[in-house]
Amino acid sequence: MDSEAFSTQGSSVYKHTKLFSQCHPLRLLQDDEIEAARSILLHHINETDQQKHEQTKVHFKNVSLHDPPKAMLLPHLDAEAAHVPFEQRPYVPRCVDIYEVKEAAEKVLNDTSVLEAVKQLKLPEDTVVTCDAWMFGADRDSNEETPKYLQPLMYARAPHNHPDSNQYAYPLPFSPRYNLYTGEIVSIDPLATGGKEDGLAYHTAPNYPMAHLGPNEYYPELLDEPRKDLKPLHVVQSEGPSFVVEDDNCIMWQKWRFRIGFNYREGMTIHDVRYDGRPVFYRLSISEMTVPYGDPRSPYHRKQAFDLGDAGAGSCANNLSLGCDCLGAIKYFSGWLSDAEGNPVLAEKVICVHEQDGGIGWKHTNHRTQNPAIVRARNLVVQSIITVGNYEYIFAFVFMQNGNVELETRATGILSTQLIDPGKTSDWGTVVSHGVLAANHQHLFSLRVDPMIDGQLNTVIQEDSVPVPQSEDENPHGNAWRVVKTPFEKSRFADAAPFANRCFKIVNENIINTISHNPVGFKIVPQPCQLILAGKNSVARRRAKFAEHHVWVTRHRDGDLWAGGKWTNQSLQETDGVFDYASRGEDVRNQDLVLWLTFGMTHNPRVEDFPIMPSEITTISLKPADFFSHNPSLDVPQSVQKDNKSVLVQDPWPTEEKKVEGGASTSCCEYATTEKPKL
């Protein structure tokens, strides 16, 4: 069966194991559940084969926990929040999705036509050739159905042949086209290597097209001595962390309570977010990301990654390292994936939870008494890192004591490169190393926010700060402005407007803040990033219509999870994605709704991005807006020096044998006078 989904649910699953009915419906998928689901599917296929006198070979792409219907799950979560015992809560079955694809052999590097193409490059005999297996992408509309292809990009290692050598410093000038179904190389496609003066021409390289390339390494063993003047900085929590983990994946910290999820496609997900018992978000996730490239020369015009839809964030998740990817007192969470035969495979330490200092949370010094009040913020970071070929993406949901929830996204890793002739430059990218061109591209993400602000019925309100025209009746001095509030009535899109200070508030119009008399809510300020640049009639744009606008608001439907559509591999247009969801024109005011936020960056590379790219950081904030009656971090303890172990810098710095003597030992907020201030 090719690209089919099979759900196991209901009583069939429970015949295999009683464990399914005895655990929380949002518990991370377990290995025994994968085994049971696999057994059910294979039994179903065997019965079908016997009826049809066939023998089906199954290749499992992934096995994932299927989100229960919200109407079934939410009553269970509300009962849990009300401390109802598990056995008395509404029953919610656990369902598993299984996706299958045709089996494909890895033949690219050993194919005779590829070996001959490498030979024509006249490389040293011991050169090791590698490839990145890029998806074929999509071409212009054709009357013929395009088979499932790969379009690998080929590289070579540096002459020293170290296994961690930076292959992206040695791009090859051809790309084989590989048929996933037949396991054959269809063609050897030449890659243009010319510069501005060559237009779209091919075969512009000299006889030795890679002779001008040289090593450009990032791996520590291949670099010179590291700098010597960096002193240790230790994160020490002598009394342990302030968060608590219960029931496998439930986190409680500083009045926050939520559950962590993990699946093949989205990777890390966040569920049932509540603050001090009040419901805030039903589900938070990265729904999709696309990386379209801007080189118009074939086959680069098809170079467009859908890293979640094509590859899967869960399958690309890193095993996180203590003290490197996360610091301090760390709690790791592992997940379960499946191999090609449907057997469970442990995805170890794919999510880490830790606390970190957030700088000054709030401060004020009374200028009359010189008495300061200061709180240092503490943040809880829930982090996962994925490696998709050349790039790394670091996703962190950050929970704060002031009620904020942030999504911090860091892009790092190595640029995807291509060969350019000696001495030439290109309009389509930047030369980042001798003979190495890094093409212009974009990283465009979709954050899916499924809210439940003090309940399931919510409204999105667009707020613009608009100057009031100067007039004697209303604004005689011309200094006033008004906040214009426009609620979303029907599902639709909207865009950022930084010059109007535009924000979008998710509110509960049924509950009014007693202080402000505004509905309780959370606000999002969309990042005014550049949206997809591909032309309106281009396939690249039609495949990623979610990236045409910053904000989408849709009515919630179970299964509406994928901004770019469920099936992205070689799609010609976004189907059953957020554009289609919004096009329904459904009522969204005071309804169960979903907000989708597009964010990212246009990356025109610079030399400093190579051989490895410094982290590029993007932050999206979900901030309480009239949700509380005051600053919710007022009760955070004041910052004191004896607790944070700060010391004065001494010259020379004392050794271990000579400890620091004396120095400040009182609160950094100690009053300037011990006298009681006069009122």
XYZ file of C-alpha atoms in Angstrom:
679
model
C 0.000 0.000 0.000
C 1.471 3.311 -1.055
C 1.108 6.475 1.032
C -1.949 5.220 2.872
C -2.915 5.913 6.463
C -4.308 3.194 8.698
C -5.745 3.998 12.129
C -6.028 1.417 14.872
C -8.604 2.403 17.432
C -11.430 1.226 19.619
C -11.718 -2.259 21.088
C -9.311 -3.850 18.602
C -6.334 -2.217 20.291
C -7.412 -3.104 23.799
C -7.550 -6.816 22.986
C -3.761 -6.708 22.691
C -2.946 -4.909 25.923
C -4.804 -3.461 28.878
C -2.109 -0.785 29.205
C -3.811 1.383 26.566
C -6.868 1.946 28.730
C -4.903 2.540 31.928
C -2.764 5.518 30.902
C -3.321 9.201 30.252
C -4.586 9.872 26.695
C -1.685 12.303 26.126
C 1.048 10.040 27.447
C 3.937 9.671 25.025
C 3.528 6.731 22.650
C 5.163 3.593 24.050
C 6.978 0.704 22.387
C 4.341 -1.892 23.315
C 1.655 0.260 21.703
C 3.662 0.424 18.466
C 4.059 -3.352 18.529
C 0.338 -3.836 19.086
C -0.585 -1.414 16.282
C 1.869 -3.114 13.925
C 0.354 -6.488 14.738
C -3.177 -5.231 14.037
C -2.178 -3.747 10.682
C -0.251 -6.811 9.499
C -3.145 -9.052 10.528
C -5.502 -6.839 8.508
C -3.174 -6.942 5.473
C -2.746 -10.723 5.683
C -6.497 -11.212 5.709
C -6.864 -8.927 2.697
C -4.034 -10.705 0.833
C -5.649 -14.085 1.403
C -8.901 -12.819 -0.068
C -7.131 -11.333 -3.108
C -4.487 -14.093 -3.398
C -1.741 -11.460 -3.155
C 1.315 -10.884 -1.017
C 1.889 -7.296 0.072
C 5.301 -6.096 1.197
C 4.923 -3.349 3.793
C 7.415 -0.567 4.416
C 6.503 1.501 7.472
C 7.229 5.204 7.252
C 6.077 6.059 10.760
C 3.795 5.102 13.590
C 2.386 8.050 15.564
C -0.110 8.686 18.333
C -3.303 10.081 16.855
C -4.699 13.118 18.679
C -8.072 12.212 20.241
C -11.062 14.293 19.141
C -11.147 17.494 21.172
C -14.761 16.954 22.177
C -13.673 13.691 23.779
C -10.306 14.782 25.236
C -11.118 18.203 26.703
C -13.637 16.923 29.304
C -10.963 14.481 30.473
C -8.412 17.311 30.798
C -10.864 19.556 32.640
C -11.618 16.709 35.045
C -7.904 16.202 35.588
C -7.441 19.924 36.329
C -10.272 19.640 38.852
C -8.372 16.788 40.565
C -10.936 14.142 39.613
C -9.350 10.684 40.040
C -8.263 9.055 36.792
C -10.798 6.227 36.932
C -13.643 8.735 37.296
C -12.695 10.871 34.306
C -14.351 10.460 30.875
C -12.814 7.579 28.963
C -10.605 8.498 25.989
C -9.269 5.720 23.684
C -5.717 5.937 22.377
C -5.412 5.711 18.588
C -2.349 5.104 16.463
C -1.736 6.247 12.875
C 0.458 4.147 10.603
C 1.827 5.482 7.329
C 3.410 3.255 4.711
C 5.535 3.992 1.672
C 7.188 1.924 -1.039
C 10.580 0.500 -0.179
C 13.531 2.182 -1.865
C 17.143 1.011 -2.144
C 20.042 3.409 -1.617
C 21.874 3.047 -4.894
C 22.922 6.553 -5.804
C 26.585 6.469 -4.805
C 27.225 3.030 -6.318
C 25.391 3.561 -9.593
C 27.634 3.188 -12.651
C 26.369 6.403 -14.249
C 27.142 8.359 -11.066
C 30.608 6.805 -10.838
C 31.275 7.758 -14.456
C 30.144 11.353 -13.824
C 32.523 11.550 -10.858
C 35.345 10.173 -12.998
C 34.845 12.966 -15.529
C 35.636 15.533 -12.815
C 39.258 14.272 -12.644
C 39.331 14.209 -8.855
C 42.091 12.419 -6.926
C 41.541 8.654 -6.954
C 40.977 8.386 -3.197
C 38.313 11.100 -3.125
C 35.239 10.137 -1.097
C 31.975 11.308 -2.676
C 28.856 11.936 -0.591
C 25.305 13.076 -1.269
C 22.409 14.860 0.397
C 19.150 13.178 -0.639
C 16.982 16.191 -1.465
C 13.370 15.692 -2.406
C 12.679 16.275 -6.075
C 10.328 19.160 -5.354
C 7.794 20.048 -7.994
C 7.961 21.308 -11.560
C 5.503 23.169 -13.719
C 2.128 21.564 -14.273
C 2.323 18.562 -16.534
C -0.278 16.276 -18.060
C 1.833 13.319 -16.968
C 2.125 12.193 -13.374
C 5.672 12.641 -12.099
C 7.074 9.542 -10.374
C 8.439 9.908 -6.851
C 12.003 11.105 -7.357
C 14.965 12.175 -5.289
C 17.305 14.875 -6.589
C 20.485 14.262 -4.550
C 23.110 16.999 -4.296
C 26.623 15.607 -4.573
C 29.730 16.583 -2.586
C 33.257 15.378 -1.904
C 35.394 15.255 1.185
C 38.581 17.278 1.513
C 41.826 15.490 0.550
C 42.588 14.596 4.199
C 39.432 12.447 4.074
C 38.403 12.973 7.675
C 34.879 11.551 8.211
C 33.712 14.884 9.694
C 35.241 16.982 6.941
C 33.001 19.780 5.661
C 31.677 18.297 2.427
C 29.856 21.551 1.603
C 33.190 23.112 0.681
C 33.411 20.631 -2.248
C 30.108 20.691 -4.208
C 29.992 18.644 -7.427
C 28.556 20.084 -10.668
C 25.934 17.392 -11.318
C 22.885 15.868 -9.637
C 21.459 12.408 -10.368
C 17.700 11.957 -10.569
C 16.677 8.839 -8.667
C 13.365 6.978 -9.019
C 12.203 5.864 -5.573
C 9.970 3.129 -6.966
C 12.275 1.474 -9.464
C 15.486 2.127 -7.526
C 17.165 3.413 -10.696
C 19.021 6.540 -11.738
C 16.858 8.209 -14.368
C 19.302 10.867 -15.485
C 22.460 12.751 -14.568
C 21.423 16.413 -14.505
C 24.147 19.038 -15.027
C 24.252 21.949 -12.571
C 24.963 25.474 -13.753
C 28.193 26.874 -12.302
C 28.357 30.205 -14.086
C 28.240 33.743 -12.742
C 26.330 36.909 -13.541
C 27.838 37.088 -17.006
C 26.638 33.595 -17.924
C 22.914 33.985 -17.378
C 21.193 30.594 -17.302
C 23.945 28.849 -19.310
C 25.420 25.452 -18.425
C 28.870 23.921 -18.986
C 30.798 27.142 -18.292
C 33.400 25.526 -16.034
C 37.053 24.881 -17.009
C 38.402 21.372 -17.637
C 39.148 20.871 -13.954
C 35.951 22.377 -12.532
C 36.823 21.797 -8.863
C 40.518 22.656 -8.889
C 39.955 26.024 -7.178
C 38.210 24.524 -4.139
C 39.870 24.073 -0.776
C 39.084 22.864 2.745
C 36.942 25.068 4.958
C 36.426 23.179 8.182
C 34.282 23.579 11.305
C 34.898 20.313 13.173
C 37.105 20.899 16.244
C 39.666 18.212 15.394
C 40.312 19.912 12.057
C 40.779 23.418 13.447
C 43.676 25.210 15.064
C 43.913 25.489 18.833
C 40.780 27.024 20.403
C 40.995 30.366 22.172
C 42.529 30.145 25.653
C 41.003 33.124 27.469
C 37.499 31.767 28.108
C 36.926 30.931 31.777
C 34.431 28.290 32.950
C 30.849 29.373 33.611
C 28.960 26.821 35.679
C 25.208 26.539 36.088
C 24.715 25.037 39.537
C 21.373 24.261 41.175
C 22.466 22.865 44.519
C 18.894 22.240 45.675
C 17.714 20.837 42.352
C 15.238 22.295 39.848
C 12.022 24.135 40.663
C 9.946 22.053 38.256
C 8.232 18.749 38.976
C 7.414 15.949 36.534
C 4.374 13.781 37.175
C 2.628 10.991 35.280
C 5.488 10.572 32.772
C 5.079 13.813 30.796
C 3.204 16.353 32.950
C 5.312 19.393 33.930
C 4.490 21.709 36.823
C 6.511 24.887 37.342
C 5.766 28.310 38.825
C 1.957 27.966 38.503
C 2.284 26.553 34.965
C 1.082 23.049 34.197
C 1.256 21.306 30.805
C 2.080 18.075 29.032
C 4.816 17.315 26.526
C 4.121 15.357 23.343
C 6.309 13.948 20.594
C 5.532 12.504 17.172
C 7.210 11.662 13.897
C 6.097 14.750 11.983
C 5.879 17.677 14.397
C 8.485 16.454 16.837
C 7.900 18.263 20.145
C 4.335 19.375 20.959
C 2.821 21.089 24.015
C -0.633 20.168 25.362
C -3.170 21.307 27.953
C -1.372 24.465 29.106
C -2.853 25.936 32.284
C -1.756 28.736 34.607
C -2.774 28.443 38.251
C -5.551 26.109 37.148
C -6.900 28.401 34.393
C -6.926 26.944 30.857
C -4.776 28.875 28.392
C -3.747 26.728 25.391
C -5.115 23.366 24.283
C -2.203 22.617 21.942
C 0.953 24.375 20.665
C 3.114 23.059 17.836
C 5.251 23.865 14.835
C 2.924 22.826 12.032
C 5.205 23.200 9.021
C 8.230 24.940 7.622
C 9.298 25.474 4.046
C 12.691 26.498 2.680
C 12.358 27.732 -0.922
C 15.590 28.592 -2.764
C 16.006 31.470 -5.197
C 18.274 30.144 -7.966
C 16.201 30.015 -11.202
C 18.521 27.561 -12.971
C 17.184 24.005 -13.273
C 17.045 21.849 -11.201
C 17.660 24.442 -8.461
C 14.313 26.055 -9.273
C 12.698 22.988 -7.678
C 14.818 23.187 -4.535
C 12.240 23.635 -1.766
C 12.249 21.730 1.492
C 9.213 20.966 3.628
C 11.164 19.797 6.623
C 8.167 18.554 8.618
C 5.957 17.278 5.818
C 8.764 15.642 3.839
C 11.285 14.591 6.488
C 9.560 14.817 9.875
C 10.877 16.793 12.841
C 10.545 13.788 15.114
C 12.583 11.500 12.882
C 15.300 14.173 12.647
C 15.410 14.961 16.379
C 18.826 14.947 18.083
C 19.856 12.910 21.090
C 20.578 15.882 23.349
C 23.839 16.045 25.288
C 24.067 16.951 28.953
C 25.920 20.223 29.490
C 26.060 21.072 25.785
C 22.562 21.330 24.340
C 21.098 22.062 27.784
C 22.655 23.422 30.997
C 21.850 23.050 34.675
C 19.545 20.450 36.194
C 18.118 18.669 33.158
C 15.137 16.387 32.647
C 15.127 14.463 29.388
C 12.177 12.951 27.577
C 12.510 10.159 25.045
C 10.023 9.107 22.408
C 9.342 6.094 20.245
C 9.458 5.939 16.460
C 9.348 2.946 14.139
C 11.716 1.344 11.667
C 10.867 0.264 8.111
C 9.348 -2.967 9.416
C 7.143 -1.236 11.959
C 9.203 -2.222 14.983
C 9.607 0.352 17.783
C 12.819 2.388 17.799
C 13.776 4.475 20.809
C 14.250 8.185 20.073
C 16.421 8.872 23.086
C 16.612 12.233 24.880
C 14.858 14.153 22.103
C 13.404 16.791 24.463
C 15.085 18.498 27.388
C 13.564 20.614 30.147
C 15.636 22.992 32.230
C 15.537 26.356 33.948
C 17.628 29.341 33.016
C 18.174 32.860 34.230
C 16.048 35.334 32.274
C 17.782 38.546 33.293
C 15.962 41.246 35.206
C 12.265 40.429 35.402
C 11.260 43.785 36.858
C 12.867 46.570 38.874
C 12.147 49.966 40.334
C 14.228 52.268 42.516
C 12.268 54.817 44.495
C 14.231 57.982 43.721
C 13.053 59.572 46.966
C 14.305 56.828 49.276
C 16.817 55.166 46.907
C 15.240 51.852 47.910
C 15.264 49.359 45.024
C 12.973 46.411 44.412
C 14.305 43.914 41.892
C 13.376 40.463 40.677
C 15.492 38.304 38.430
C 13.364 36.311 36.017
C 13.536 32.536 35.889
C 12.419 30.788 32.706
C 11.530 27.180 32.017
C 12.836 25.978 28.653
C 11.370 22.985 26.813
C 13.740 22.352 23.926
C 14.222 20.049 20.969
C 16.826 20.172 18.189
C 16.461 18.691 14.735
C 19.066 18.106 12.033
C 17.622 18.089 8.531
C 20.535 17.367 6.211
C 22.739 20.440 6.375
C 20.646 22.618 8.713
C 19.905 22.492 12.439
C 16.806 24.013 13.980
C 16.559 24.569 17.723
C 12.975 24.930 18.935
C 12.328 26.032 22.510
C 9.014 26.766 24.177
C 9.860 29.119 27.037
C 7.480 29.498 29.989
C 7.904 32.615 32.111
C 6.907 33.756 35.591
C 5.221 36.849 34.117
C 2.711 34.701 32.249
C 4.423 34.832 28.858
C 4.946 31.804 26.655
C 7.553 32.237 23.932
C 8.669 30.148 21.003
C 12.355 30.702 20.347
C 13.642 29.321 17.047
C 17.342 29.177 16.224
C 18.647 28.280 12.786
C 22.221 27.037 12.585
C 24.151 24.272 10.835
C 25.748 24.509 7.394
C 24.601 26.257 4.246
C 23.526 24.086 1.332
C 26.089 24.949 -1.327
C 26.780 24.659 -5.047
C 29.790 25.055 -7.312
C 30.664 28.364 -8.982
C 33.418 28.953 -11.545
C 36.699 30.598 -10.458
C 36.501 34.363 -9.905
C 32.787 34.660 -10.625
C 29.914 35.975 -8.518
C 26.177 35.390 -8.801
C 22.920 37.285 -8.447
C 21.412 34.194 -6.867
C 23.639 33.905 -3.808
C 26.945 34.707 -2.116
C 30.369 33.178 -2.653
C 31.225 31.994 0.874
C 34.400 30.036 0.126
C 36.629 29.656 -2.917
C 34.386 28.227 -5.640
C 31.451 27.755 -3.271
C 28.137 29.551 -3.792
C 25.459 29.637 -1.082
C 22.125 30.392 -2.737
C 19.608 32.880 -1.384
C 16.710 31.177 0.371
C 13.986 31.642 2.953
C 13.031 29.841 6.168
C 9.287 30.149 6.746
C 7.630 28.472 9.722
C 4.035 28.064 10.841
C 3.217 28.116 14.550
C -0.142 26.518 15.293
C -1.876 27.975 18.360
C -4.996 26.134 19.537
C -6.230 28.344 22.417
C -8.631 27.808 25.295
C -8.429 31.154 27.079
C -10.526 30.507 30.177
C -12.614 28.162 28.049
C -13.096 26.739 24.580
C -15.006 29.674 23.024
C -12.550 32.374 21.952
C -12.305 35.335 19.566
C -9.363 36.884 17.725
C -9.276 40.690 17.723
C -6.947 42.724 15.514
C -5.751 45.873 17.258
C -4.205 48.838 15.416
C -2.911 52.043 16.989
C -4.181 54.798 14.720
C -3.512 58.558 15.030
C -6.604 60.658 15.655
C -6.937 63.498 13.145
C -6.252 66.866 14.723
C -9.454 68.761 15.410
C -10.706 71.272 17.944
C -13.495 68.926 19.013
C -11.487 65.755 19.704
C -7.726 66.240 19.338
C -6.880 69.954 19.447
C -3.150 69.411 20.055
C -2.693 66.533 17.594
C -1.069 64.199 20.107
C -3.747 61.528 20.539
C -4.202 58.118 19.002
C -6.880 55.494 19.254
C -6.732 51.705 19.444
C -9.005 50.314 16.729
C -10.289 46.841 17.547
C -11.553 44.586 14.762
C -12.816 41.122 15.726
C -12.549 38.255 13.246
C -16.071 37.174 12.345
C -15.185 34.616 9.647
C -12.104 32.482 9.023
C -9.569 34.499 7.049
C -6.004 35.818 6.969
C -4.307 39.037 8.073
C -0.818 40.497 7.961
C 1.628 42.276 10.234
C 1.599 46.072 10.250
C 4.465 47.347 12.425
C 3.738 51.007 11.663
C 0.253 50.493 13.126
C 1.659 48.569 16.117
C -0.678 45.785 15.020
C -1.234 42.926 17.403
C -3.737 40.101 17.565
C -5.481 39.244 20.811
C -7.051 35.883 21.486
C -9.772 36.732 24.003
C -12.701 35.191 25.790
C -15.508 37.701 25.295
C -17.586 35.837 27.871
C -15.218 36.688 30.742
C -14.408 40.329 31.495
C -11.405 41.555 33.467
C -12.766 43.390 36.502
C -9.971 45.975 36.389
C -9.800 46.967 32.719
C -13.309 45.836 31.736
C -11.744 44.224 28.685
C -12.172 40.536 27.864
C -9.432 38.302 29.265
C -6.905 37.238 26.669
C -3.408 36.696 25.338
C -1.822 38.768 22.588
C 0.558 37.977 19.751
C 2.585 40.530 17.836
C 3.386 38.933 14.465
C 6.956 39.279 13.314
C 6.974 41.607 10.286
C 9.083 39.137 8.333
C 9.201 38.980 4.575
C 6.718 36.431 3.270
C 7.325 33.978 0.433
C 9.030 35.715 -2.487
C 8.297 33.197 -5.236
C 5.953 34.537 -7.931
C 2.206 34.160 -7.530
C 1.991 31.658 -10.393
C 5.045 29.675 -9.346
C 4.769 26.111 -8.094
C 6.956 27.023 -5.109
C 4.360 29.537 -3.944
C 1.326 27.376 -4.698
C 2.846 24.587 -2.597
C 3.217 26.890 0.420
C 0.224 29.194 0.444
C 0.410 29.331 4.236
C 3.519 31.505 3.737
C 1.558 34.200 1.864
C 0.251 35.787 5.077
C 1.428 36.319 8.641
C -1.786 35.315 10.429
C -4.585 32.871 9.671
C -7.637 32.275 11.857
C -9.687 29.134 11.253
C -12.442 27.186 12.955
C -11.141 24.169 14.835
C -11.679 20.797 13.218
C -10.100 17.582 14.414
C -7.264 16.651 12.062
C -6.641 20.192 10.775
C -2.989 20.146 11.807
C -0.905 20.825 8.710
C -0.388 24.382 7.463
C 1.156 23.173 4.198
C -1.215 20.259 3.674
C -0.957 16.659 4.785
C 1.013 15.456 1.755
C 3.866 17.788 0.761
C 6.250 15.504 -1.114
C 6.152 16.627 -4.777
C 2.881 18.449 -4.202
C 1.922 20.882 -6.954
C -0.157 22.994 -4.609
C -1.061 23.224 -0.959
C -4.012 20.867 -0.483
C -5.973 20.516 2.739
C -3.731 23.119 4.365
C -4.427 26.358 6.174
C -5.442 28.171 2.973
C -8.201 25.608 2.454
C -9.157 25.714 6.134
C -9.559 29.511 5.993
C -11.425 29.381 2.661
C -14.361 27.651 4.323
C -15.513 31.053 5.567
C -16.678 29.595 8.859
C -17.763 31.606 11.883
C -14.834 32.095 14.257
C -16.111 34.696 16.700
C -16.789 33.191 20.106
C -15.987 29.777 18.664
C -13.450 26.991 19.057
C -10.743 28.469 16.819
C -7.099 28.058 15.795
C -4.596 30.818 15.065
C -1.709 30.103 12.694
C 1.315 32.397 12.718
C 3.810 32.539 9.840
C 7.311 33.705 10.773
C 10.876 33.295 9.618
C 13.573 35.015 7.627
C 14.921 35.684 4.172
C 18.490 34.414 4.238
C 20.839 36.066 1.784
C 24.046 34.383 2.967
C 27.195 36.155 4.121
C 30.739 34.854 4.358
C 30.428 34.697 8.153
C 27.728 32.022 7.741
C 30.368 29.551 6.549
C 31.736 26.967 7.250
C 29.092 26.861 9.980
C 26.342 29.345 10.608
C 26.057 31.265 13.901
C 22.599 30.801 15.382
C 19.986 33.101 13.872
C 17.323 33.706 16.506
C 13.627 34.440 16.057
C 11.229 34.829 18.989
C 7.426 34.787 19.012
C 5.712 35.876 22.243
C 2.283 34.959 23.570
C 1.631 37.529 26.301
C -1.252 37.802 28.778
C -3.436 40.802 27.948
C -5.889 41.623 30.741
C -5.780 37.962 31.747
C -4.602 38.797 35.280
C -5.523 41.472 37.812
C -1.886 42.593 38.201
C 1.671 41.633 37.261
C 1.615 37.873 37.935
C 5.307 37.854 38.883
C 4.845 40.161 41.888
C 5.277 37.211 44.248
C 8.599 36.080 42.760
C 11.242 36.387 45.531
C 13.512 39.418 45.445
C 16.986 38.868 44.041
C 19.636 38.607 46.770
C 23.388 38.319 46.377
C 23.841 35.566 48.936
C 21.552 33.365 46.864
C 22.986 34.058 43.432
C 26.630 33.825 44.626
C 27.739 36.946 42.782
C 31.206 38.268 43.683
C 33.351 41.237 42.803
C 36.019 40.742 40.151
C 39.476 40.753 41.714
C 42.833 41.272 40.055
C 44.439 38.817 40.194
C 41.587 36.358 40.508
C 42.077 34.152 43.596
C 42.984 30.495 43.096
C 41.120 27.608 44.666
C 43.541 27.658 47.606
C 42.894 31.357 48.272
C 39.161 31.862 48.664
C 37.458 35.208 48.378
C 37.301 36.933 51.746
C 34.873 39.618 52.793
C 32.902 41.350 50.112
C 29.217 42.013 49.886
C 27.039 39.592 51.775
C 23.776 41.470 52.032
C 20.856 41.692 49.684
C 21.529 43.577 46.472
C 18.251 45.280 47.284
C 19.382 46.433 50.756
C 17.957 49.808 51.621
C 20.291 52.791 51.500
C 19.141 53.764 55.003
C 18.108 51.674 57.983
C 15.722 54.367 59.148
C 12.041 53.870 58.600
C 10.981 56.207 55.796
C 8.724 59.054 56.847
C 5.290 59.193 55.263
